[in-house]
XYZ file of C-alpha atoms in Angstrom:
577
model
C -10.277 156.792 111.108
C -9.911 154.507 114.112
C -10.763 150.823 114.189
C -13.917 151.308 116.282
C -15.590 153.442 113.665
C -14.535 151.410 110.599
C -17.454 149.902 108.698
C -20.150 152.309 109.857
C -21.974 153.673 106.818
C -22.327 157.132 108.359
C -18.590 157.462 109.008
C -17.020 156.325 105.748
C -13.469 157.629 105.517
C -13.266 159.618 102.245
C -9.550 158.839 102.025
C -10.449 155.181 101.506
C -12.646 156.040 98.541
C -10.240 158.129 96.457
C -8.925 156.219 93.445
C -6.390 157.231 90.781
C -8.058 157.462 87.365
C -5.395 156.279 84.849
C -7.121 158.121 82.007
C -6.966 161.570 83.615
C -4.119 161.183 86.094
C -6.371 162.663 88.833
C -7.778 161.163 92.035
C -11.567 160.723 92.012
C -13.954 159.929 94.853
C -15.703 156.671 94.008
C -18.521 155.305 96.202
C -20.748 152.323 95.517
C -24.388 153.087 94.879
C -25.575 152.257 98.396
C -22.866 154.294 100.025
C -23.553 157.201 97.720
C -27.275 157.098 98.601
C -26.941 156.512 102.320
C -23.904 158.570 103.164
C -24.945 161.836 104.854
C -22.885 164.970 104.655
C -19.851 164.709 106.892
C -18.064 167.800 108.083
C -14.403 167.977 107.166
C -11.967 167.464 110.061
C -10.592 170.578 111.657
C -7.194 171.732 110.501
C -5.702 170.897 113.905
C -6.664 167.267 113.473
C -3.809 164.796 113.141
C -5.191 163.682 109.773
C -5.484 166.129 106.855
C -8.903 167.293 105.794
C -10.586 165.031 103.262
C -12.094 166.553 100.114
C -15.811 166.754 99.589
C -17.262 164.420 96.975
C -18.481 166.122 93.803
C -22.164 165.736 93.029
C -22.902 162.850 90.641
C -22.511 163.907 87.029
C -20.926 167.254 87.931
C -17.278 167.618 86.890
C -14.791 168.851 89.467
C -13.471 172.411 89.266
C -10.763 173.156 86.741
C -7.476 174.829 87.593
C -8.271 178.382 88.626
C -12.050 177.810 89.115
C -13.444 179.365 92.245
C -15.198 176.988 94.670
C -18.972 177.420 94.973
C -19.639 180.343 97.287
C -15.942 181.008 97.776
C -13.066 183.048 96.408
C -10.739 181.867 93.661
C -7.398 180.603 94.843
C -7.781 181.860 98.429
C -8.584 180.456 101.832
C -12.215 180.603 102.925
C -13.192 183.470 105.162
C -15.249 183.002 108.283
C -18.739 182.123 107.209
C -17.764 181.009 103.702
C -18.608 177.395 104.434
C -15.007 176.181 104.160
C -15.712 172.764 105.721
C -17.843 169.827 104.558
C -19.596 170.404 101.245
C -18.831 174.142 100.904
C -15.528 173.841 99.061
C -14.264 171.546 96.333
C -10.506 171.392 96.533
C -8.294 170.435 93.661
C -5.517 167.907 94.061
C -2.116 169.305 93.134
C 0.632 166.840 92.307
C 4.289 167.445 93.136
C 6.007 164.562 91.376
C 9.012 162.572 92.477
C 12.045 164.761 92.710
C 10.297 168.087 93.284
C 10.763 168.011 97.033
C 12.919 164.930 97.075
C 15.921 166.767 98.384
C 14.084 168.155 101.370
C 14.741 165.245 103.627
C 18.048 166.464 104.876
C 17.401 169.051 102.909
C 14.488 167.480 101.239
C 11.267 165.681 101.009
C 10.829 163.255 98.185
C 7.877 163.314 95.826
C 4.852 164.583 97.663
C 1.277 165.248 96.649
C 0.195 168.761 97.469
C -3.499 169.343 97.669
C -5.911 172.063 98.688
C -5.526 175.786 98.862
C -5.302 175.759 102.664
C -1.841 174.138 102.366
C -0.531 177.546 101.364
C -0.887 178.437 105.019
C 1.525 175.664 105.984
C 4.392 177.192 104.016
C 6.903 179.557 105.620
C 8.150 182.239 103.215
C 11.385 184.242 103.469
C 12.138 187.515 101.666
C 15.704 186.976 100.394
C 16.327 190.627 99.516
C 17.090 190.110 95.839
C 19.349 187.072 96.112
C 19.297 184.764 93.090
C 17.681 185.259 89.713
C 14.226 186.146 90.972
C 12.800 182.711 90.242
C 13.095 179.761 87.864
C 11.964 180.062 84.244
C 10.298 177.392 82.154
C 12.590 177.736 79.131
C 15.902 177.745 81.027
C 17.919 175.444 83.265
C 16.779 175.561 86.902
C 18.955 175.747 90.019
C 17.227 175.129 93.357
C 19.227 175.313 96.599
C 18.004 172.803 99.180
C 19.123 173.493 102.747
C 18.805 171.237 105.774
C 19.531 173.149 108.986
C 20.832 171.879 112.341
C 18.221 173.846 114.257
C 16.906 171.640 117.059
C 13.307 172.819 117.133
C 10.655 170.312 118.136
C 10.452 167.652 120.809
C 12.842 164.732 120.589
C 15.633 166.558 118.757
C 17.766 167.300 121.808
C 20.331 164.660 120.883
C 21.193 166.126 117.488
C 23.380 169.037 116.445
C 24.470 172.077 118.433
C 21.960 172.884 121.172
C 22.668 176.594 120.744
C 22.498 176.609 116.938
C 20.258 179.198 115.302
C 20.132 176.911 112.288
C 23.256 176.652 110.157
C 23.519 175.245 106.613
C 24.205 171.753 107.899
C 23.276 169.927 104.693
C 23.254 171.833 101.406
C 22.427 170.474 97.957
C 22.381 172.474 94.733
C 19.762 170.790 92.541
C 20.386 171.574 88.848
C 17.602 170.678 86.402
C 18.641 170.589 82.740
C 17.194 173.082 80.283
C 15.633 170.258 78.246
C 14.339 168.616 81.475
C 15.943 165.288 80.552
C 18.243 165.050 83.594
C 19.227 166.610 86.899
C 22.330 166.868 89.078
C 22.276 167.090 92.884
C 25.545 168.671 94.084
C 26.250 168.339 97.807
C 28.387 171.085 99.375
C 30.302 170.012 102.518
C 29.392 172.082 105.563
C 33.037 172.234 106.754
C 34.313 173.661 103.458
C 36.441 176.788 103.897
C 35.084 179.496 101.620
C 34.290 183.194 101.240
C 30.900 184.540 102.300
C 29.981 187.781 100.488
C 28.195 190.768 102.009
C 24.549 189.789 102.438
C 21.550 192.151 102.437
C 18.950 190.632 104.792
C 15.373 191.658 105.440
C 14.604 192.615 109.056
C 11.311 192.057 110.920
C 10.468 195.765 110.602
C 10.789 195.609 106.797
C 14.150 197.339 106.557
C 17.207 195.777 104.925
C 20.446 195.247 106.832
C 23.689 194.230 105.132
C 25.595 191.571 107.065
C 29.304 191.936 106.393
C 30.952 189.058 104.569
C 33.834 186.915 105.781
C 36.823 185.125 104.272
C 38.279 181.769 105.236
C 35.225 180.549 107.175
C 33.137 177.372 107.154
C 30.419 177.207 104.508
C 27.738 176.314 107.073
C 28.063 179.768 108.685
C 26.523 181.291 105.549
C 23.198 180.684 107.314
C 22.306 181.726 110.853
C 25.641 183.229 111.866
C 25.497 187.033 112.384
C 21.838 186.990 111.323
C 22.457 185.626 107.828
C 19.431 184.162 106.027
C 19.023 181.666 103.193
C 19.594 184.449 100.670
C 23.137 184.693 102.000
C 23.649 180.973 101.448
C 22.433 181.463 97.866
C 24.972 184.260 97.366
C 27.731 182.128 98.886
C 26.939 179.259 96.505
C 27.234 181.621 93.533
C 30.575 182.903 94.858
C 31.799 179.331 95.303
C 30.506 177.650 92.136
C 29.805 180.410 89.608
C 26.201 179.152 89.481
C 23.418 181.594 90.308
C 20.565 180.061 92.273
C 16.940 180.593 91.249
C 15.124 179.579 94.444
C 15.705 177.874 97.780
C 13.888 175.332 99.971
C 14.769 174.748 103.634
C 13.821 172.341 106.428
C 15.068 171.333 109.883
C 15.349 167.979 111.687
C 11.594 167.475 112.026
C 11.149 167.107 108.250
C 13.150 163.880 108.199
C 10.966 162.345 110.881
C 7.575 163.467 109.605
C 8.167 162.797 105.925
C 9.769 159.385 106.370
C 6.796 158.419 108.541
C 4.257 159.832 106.092
C 5.634 157.737 103.230
C 5.526 154.587 105.329
C 9.269 154.301 105.914
C 12.350 154.522 103.688
C 14.189 151.292 102.734
C 17.926 151.234 103.534
C 20.596 148.555 103.361
C 23.540 148.117 105.763
C 26.666 146.122 104.953
C 27.469 145.909 108.663
C 25.698 146.290 111.989
C 25.529 149.812 113.439
C 25.610 150.912 117.087
C 26.197 154.674 117.328
C 25.864 156.085 120.851
C 25.765 159.695 119.645
C 22.911 159.398 117.145
C 21.292 156.442 119.002
C 21.223 154.464 115.751
C 21.367 150.736 116.484
C 20.602 148.364 113.607
C 21.760 144.872 112.588
C 23.298 144.154 109.186
C 20.859 143.860 106.308
C 17.788 145.654 104.982
C 15.563 147.936 107.033
C 12.677 150.354 106.574
C 13.296 153.486 108.625
C 10.942 156.223 109.710
C 10.708 158.855 112.427
C 13.542 158.902 114.951
C 15.400 156.048 113.250
C 15.365 157.856 109.881
C 16.738 161.020 111.465
C 19.427 159.052 113.305
C 20.433 157.388 110.017
C 20.972 160.647 108.108
C 22.602 162.358 111.109
C 25.118 159.664 112.150
C 28.792 160.517 111.678
C 30.289 157.478 113.369
C 28.575 154.531 111.705
C 29.970 154.511 108.180
C 33.198 155.079 106.246
C 35.898 157.021 108.061
C 33.337 158.771 110.297
C 33.639 162.097 108.484
C 31.048 164.548 107.231
C 31.937 163.492 103.666
C 30.866 159.933 104.388
C 27.715 161.215 106.046
C 26.938 163.070 102.799
C 27.129 159.767 100.902
C 24.754 158.175 103.420
C 22.315 161.047 103.024
C 22.452 160.752 99.245
C 21.680 157.023 99.504
C 18.724 157.803 101.754
C 17.399 160.465 99.377
C 17.719 158.167 96.388
C 15.774 155.498 98.248
C 13.135 158.039 99.219
C 12.744 159.060 95.593
C 12.365 155.431 94.498
C 9.787 154.909 97.221
C 7.823 157.915 96.006
C 7.837 156.561 92.456
C 6.576 153.165 93.586
C 3.056 152.014 92.844
C 2.385 151.567 96.561
C 2.863 155.289 97.156
C 1.374 156.723 93.977
C -1.900 154.823 94.420
C -2.352 155.373 98.175
C -4.788 158.173 99.097
C -3.728 157.951 102.745
C -0.095 158.628 101.825
C -1.362 161.337 99.476
C -2.886 163.281 102.366
C -0.167 162.552 104.924
C 2.647 163.610 102.592
C 0.847 166.791 101.620
C 0.559 167.940 105.216
C 4.044 166.814 106.249
C 5.783 168.349 103.220
C 4.162 171.778 103.392
C 4.548 172.081 107.162
C 8.257 171.259 106.781
C 9.039 173.855 104.139
C 10.528 177.326 104.252
C 10.860 178.812 100.762
C 11.567 182.138 99.064
C 8.781 184.296 97.642
C 9.309 182.792 94.192
C 8.097 179.412 95.519
C 5.787 180.762 98.203
C 2.535 179.118 97.116
C 1.166 175.724 96.165
C 0.616 176.961 92.601
C 4.272 177.950 92.255
C 5.468 174.651 93.707
C 3.160 172.850 91.305
C 4.625 174.803 88.389
C 8.076 173.646 89.492
C 6.801 170.072 89.730
C 5.583 170.289 86.167
C 9.131 171.020 85.057
C 10.444 167.907 86.825
C 7.751 165.302 86.336
C 9.270 163.566 83.299
C 12.849 163.142 84.566
C 13.701 159.463 84.946
C 15.439 158.523 88.206
C 18.293 156.980 86.222
C 19.030 160.465 84.912
C 19.312 162.085 88.359
C 22.898 162.064 89.626
C 24.080 162.729 93.174
C 27.604 164.074 93.480
C 29.706 166.052 95.964
C 31.895 169.087 95.383
C 35.434 167.595 95.370
C 37.519 168.696 98.367
C 40.866 168.112 100.077
C 41.898 168.286 103.727
C 42.749 171.853 104.659
C 46.557 172.040 104.286
C 46.707 174.882 106.822
C 45.577 172.607 109.665
C 47.627 170.141 111.679
C 44.494 168.563 113.115
C 42.244 168.048 110.097
C 38.822 169.536 110.777
C 37.954 171.451 107.605
C 38.351 171.016 103.847
C 39.145 173.152 100.797
C 38.035 172.824 97.176
C 40.020 170.381 95.040
C 40.206 172.578 91.946
C 41.603 169.788 89.742
C 38.381 167.812 90.085
C 35.931 170.574 90.957
C 36.600 172.753 87.897
C 35.427 170.232 85.261
C 32.468 169.207 87.428
C 31.283 172.798 87.853
C 31.892 173.511 84.162
C 29.616 170.610 83.260
C 26.861 171.853 85.558
C 27.192 175.431 84.317
C 27.243 174.108 80.737
C 24.109 172.029 81.410
C 25.867 168.733 80.602
C 24.277 165.600 82.063
C 26.387 163.463 84.415
C 24.359 160.359 83.636
C 25.269 157.794 81.022
C 23.117 157.880 77.912
C 22.084 154.552 76.414
C 24.291 153.555 73.472
C 21.516 153.717 70.885
C 20.457 157.170 72.082
C 24.082 158.279 72.190
C 24.744 157.141 68.606
C 21.699 159.020 67.361
C 22.738 162.111 69.285
C 26.289 161.998 67.911
C 24.977 161.701 64.352
C 22.641 164.646 64.883
C 25.430 166.672 66.475
C 27.762 165.992 63.535
C 25.106 167.123 61.058
C 24.364 170.228 63.121
C 28.082 171.054 63.388
C 28.551 170.834 59.634
C 25.641 173.217 59.080
C 26.916 175.550 61.782
C 30.470 175.637 60.390
C 29.066 176.617 57.007
C 27.879 179.908 58.533
C 31.492 181.086 58.709
C 32.064 180.438 54.996
C 31.615 183.510 52.772
C 32.329 187.220 52.417
C 33.191 189.603 55.275
C 31.723 193.107 55.477
C 34.049 196.102 56.007
C 34.438 196.990 59.687
C 32.705 200.336 59.204
C 29.567 198.589 57.903
C 29.104 196.303 60.905
C 26.054 197.275 62.956
C 25.726 195.421 66.267
C 23.954 196.033 69.575
C 25.948 194.592 72.486
C 24.180 193.119 75.561
C 25.558 191.571 78.723
C 23.724 188.297 79.319
C 25.913 186.768 81.998
C 29.419 187.998 81.252
C 31.645 189.963 83.666
C 30.303 193.215 85.092
C 30.709 196.019 82.559
C 31.478 193.586 79.705
C 29.098 195.264 77.248
C 30.686 198.679 77.785
C 34.229 197.301 77.576
C 33.421 195.387 74.394
C 31.831 198.443 72.767
C 34.949 200.539 73.358
C 37.172 197.763 72.050
C 35.121 197.266 68.862
C 34.988 200.989 68.077
C 38.529 201.961 69.029
C 40.476 198.819 68.129
C 38.492 197.219 65.299
C 36.976 200.274 63.631
C 33.380 199.088 64.096
C 31.963 202.548 64.795
C 28.331 201.497 64.372
C 28.396 199.227 67.428
C 26.217 200.262 70.417
C 25.974 199.288 74.103
C 22.532 198.126 75.254
C 23.496 197.178 78.824
C 22.062 194.075 80.467
C 20.141 191.598 78.310
C 16.449 190.932 79.135
C 17.456 187.409 80.195
C 20.707 185.558 80.720
C 22.148 183.131 78.184
C 24.108 179.931 78.691
C 26.854 181.025 76.270
C 27.788 184.031 74.128
C 25.666 184.278 70.976
C 25.354 186.520 67.917
C 21.871 186.787 66.402
C 21.582 188.151 62.865
C 19.431 188.133 59.727
C 20.356 186.282 56.498
C 21.247 189.576 54.768
C 23.639 190.379 57.650
C 25.737 187.222 57.229
C 28.770 189.130 55.931
C 28.624 191.446 58.983
C 28.305 188.437 61.309
C 31.402 186.794 59.842
C 33.405 190.007 60.238
C 32.345 190.342 63.874
C 33.024 186.650 64.554
C 36.544 187.093 63.176
C 37.148 190.158 65.356
C 35.921 188.540 68.578
C 37.049 184.987 67.829
C 33.496 183.635 68.032
C 33.057 179.946 67.164
C 30.438 178.825 64.669
C 28.248 177.588 67.535
C 27.818 181.184 68.708
C 26.162 182.261 65.439
C 22.348 182.199 65.360
C 20.976 183.167 61.934
C 17.305 184.101 61.649
C 14.931 183.380 58.763
C 13.943 186.859 57.551
C 16.058 189.766 56.320
C 16.597 192.850 58.477
C 16.196 196.525 57.620
C 19.190 198.492 56.371
C 19.883 200.109 59.750
C 18.801 197.239 62.005
C 21.741 196.032 64.115
C 22.699 192.470 64.870
C 22.374 191.373 68.520
C 25.501 190.224 70.388
C 24.753 188.799 73.861
C 27.802 188.133 76.035
C 27.471 184.977 78.154
C 29.344 183.454 81.113
C 31.975 182.046 78.707
C 33.010 185.603 77.742
C 36.062 186.936 79.598
C 37.132 190.112 77.798
C 37.306 191.312 74.156
C 40.278 189.921 72.295
C 40.410 186.841 74.514
C 39.014 183.525 73.205
C 35.829 182.305 74.816
C 36.126 179.827 77.669
C 37.192 176.352 76.526
C 34.515 173.833 75.574
C 32.631 172.282 78.469
C 33.930 168.800 79.398
C 31.591 165.991 78.378
C 32.818 163.465 80.930
C 33.723 163.685 84.608
C 37.184 162.814 85.935
C 36.976 159.257 87.275
C 37.775 160.373 90.834
C 34.625 162.502 91.197
C 32.097 160.765 93.458
C 28.696 160.177 91.879
C 25.658 157.920 92.230
C 22.394 157.632 90.277
C 19.067 157.927 92.057
C 17.667 154.714 90.562
C 20.352 152.469 92.089
C 20.181 151.071 95.617
C 23.517 151.160 97.450
C 24.239 149.634 100.854
C 25.798 151.887 103.477
C 29.158 150.615 104.680
């Protein structure tokens, strides 16, 4: 609403009247009595308006629609058809909250916390069919891995000075966002764009609906996993799995415009500089000290390669992580959470910036993801970078290779769902005591009689082990260990974090015999509470720690990072230098 119209009773801006109700956690339209009596019906702004459409006030005493309720005269969950009365008082839209962290990584890859409202925002999202890449979508009872991609595609006015003018949109900034199974913490792993890696064969959906397989490549830059040869984001997901051993659930992608629109929508992102910056390439020129950046300046800050550190892409990654952390803190601030204007602006900017896979292709699905993240404290979100070394094959250093000494324990911790954040001493002491008690109870499961090999009944499933592991294990058990009543059940209904043996109390002697044969630790044994029938088999699910029968499971996951691994927590402000 412009200044000339402010104060006129017939043109009250609904955005000014929406207030957060601390009891319900929802925004409610609150007008004083005179305004409520005098205010005529005002048609909602058109979608092409620069400001997002404001919601219609509910009638006094009438509760707003619940999740899933259809609007009066409209269809449930869909956009209004012509003649449905979609503007003004015809539709009552629900406000959908994406909390801090949900889209936080979409600023270079990520937008920070954004409120998503109204069904019509579904139309803002771009959706890509990734031809079966990934797990098929995140699950509420498992760890979540979201790949956030920021491309160097120069679409939009004002972006001529950034990136490769001929780029079709490479994986310029890539962050694997791992959310813990218990939702207590998260890890944001940056993958350098100039990392030399292997890109696997990638099935990609074509405009005519057919699938074309783009041939893979060895010894190429990671950023060519997107765009090059027609590769899509599904190929980047496959490349990340090849590189890290971590399968991605979903992806989110943005280009340069997201940085400008989202930083502006939130009212600017605070940054701190230890020294003055004057970068001719990115056009970033700032004095030493604290600044609040938005629009072109925000994009220049996250794109500069010559202002900080040794002017490498690795130092730019650190700068981007600092910016994202600041954006997340800004989104968690009272000033943002209680501002209806930012509510609407962020909703429009975030959804218009996003390209996602089908598993996240609606506001409802994004809201479900937000629900999984809403309780993670910023102090328990860690930014880190895949450890790398200069490529030894190059005389002029332009690319990097994985530093296995540091990368292996880091990736093991992420795959093992181990938090990189420090736990408070009191919490840690309580956890250690609980772990010791649990270990003693678990170890007791291995104490007792062993059944004869011929009496062991077990159904073998592959829940994340090597391809063909269930079949190989079956043959080994029958032919080498004499367990003739074992059976192969193929792939498990869902993947597991580690190999596990599920059995009934009256099968304990069989479980011990099988654990001895396979070398299973006590932690792999999961005893139920009710006895099984005489011919009911135990259930052995092979996990990612399983290599082959007769070989011990993978070593325990490290609980601490090597000191040389770069990391930073999202709750801490760091000055760029």
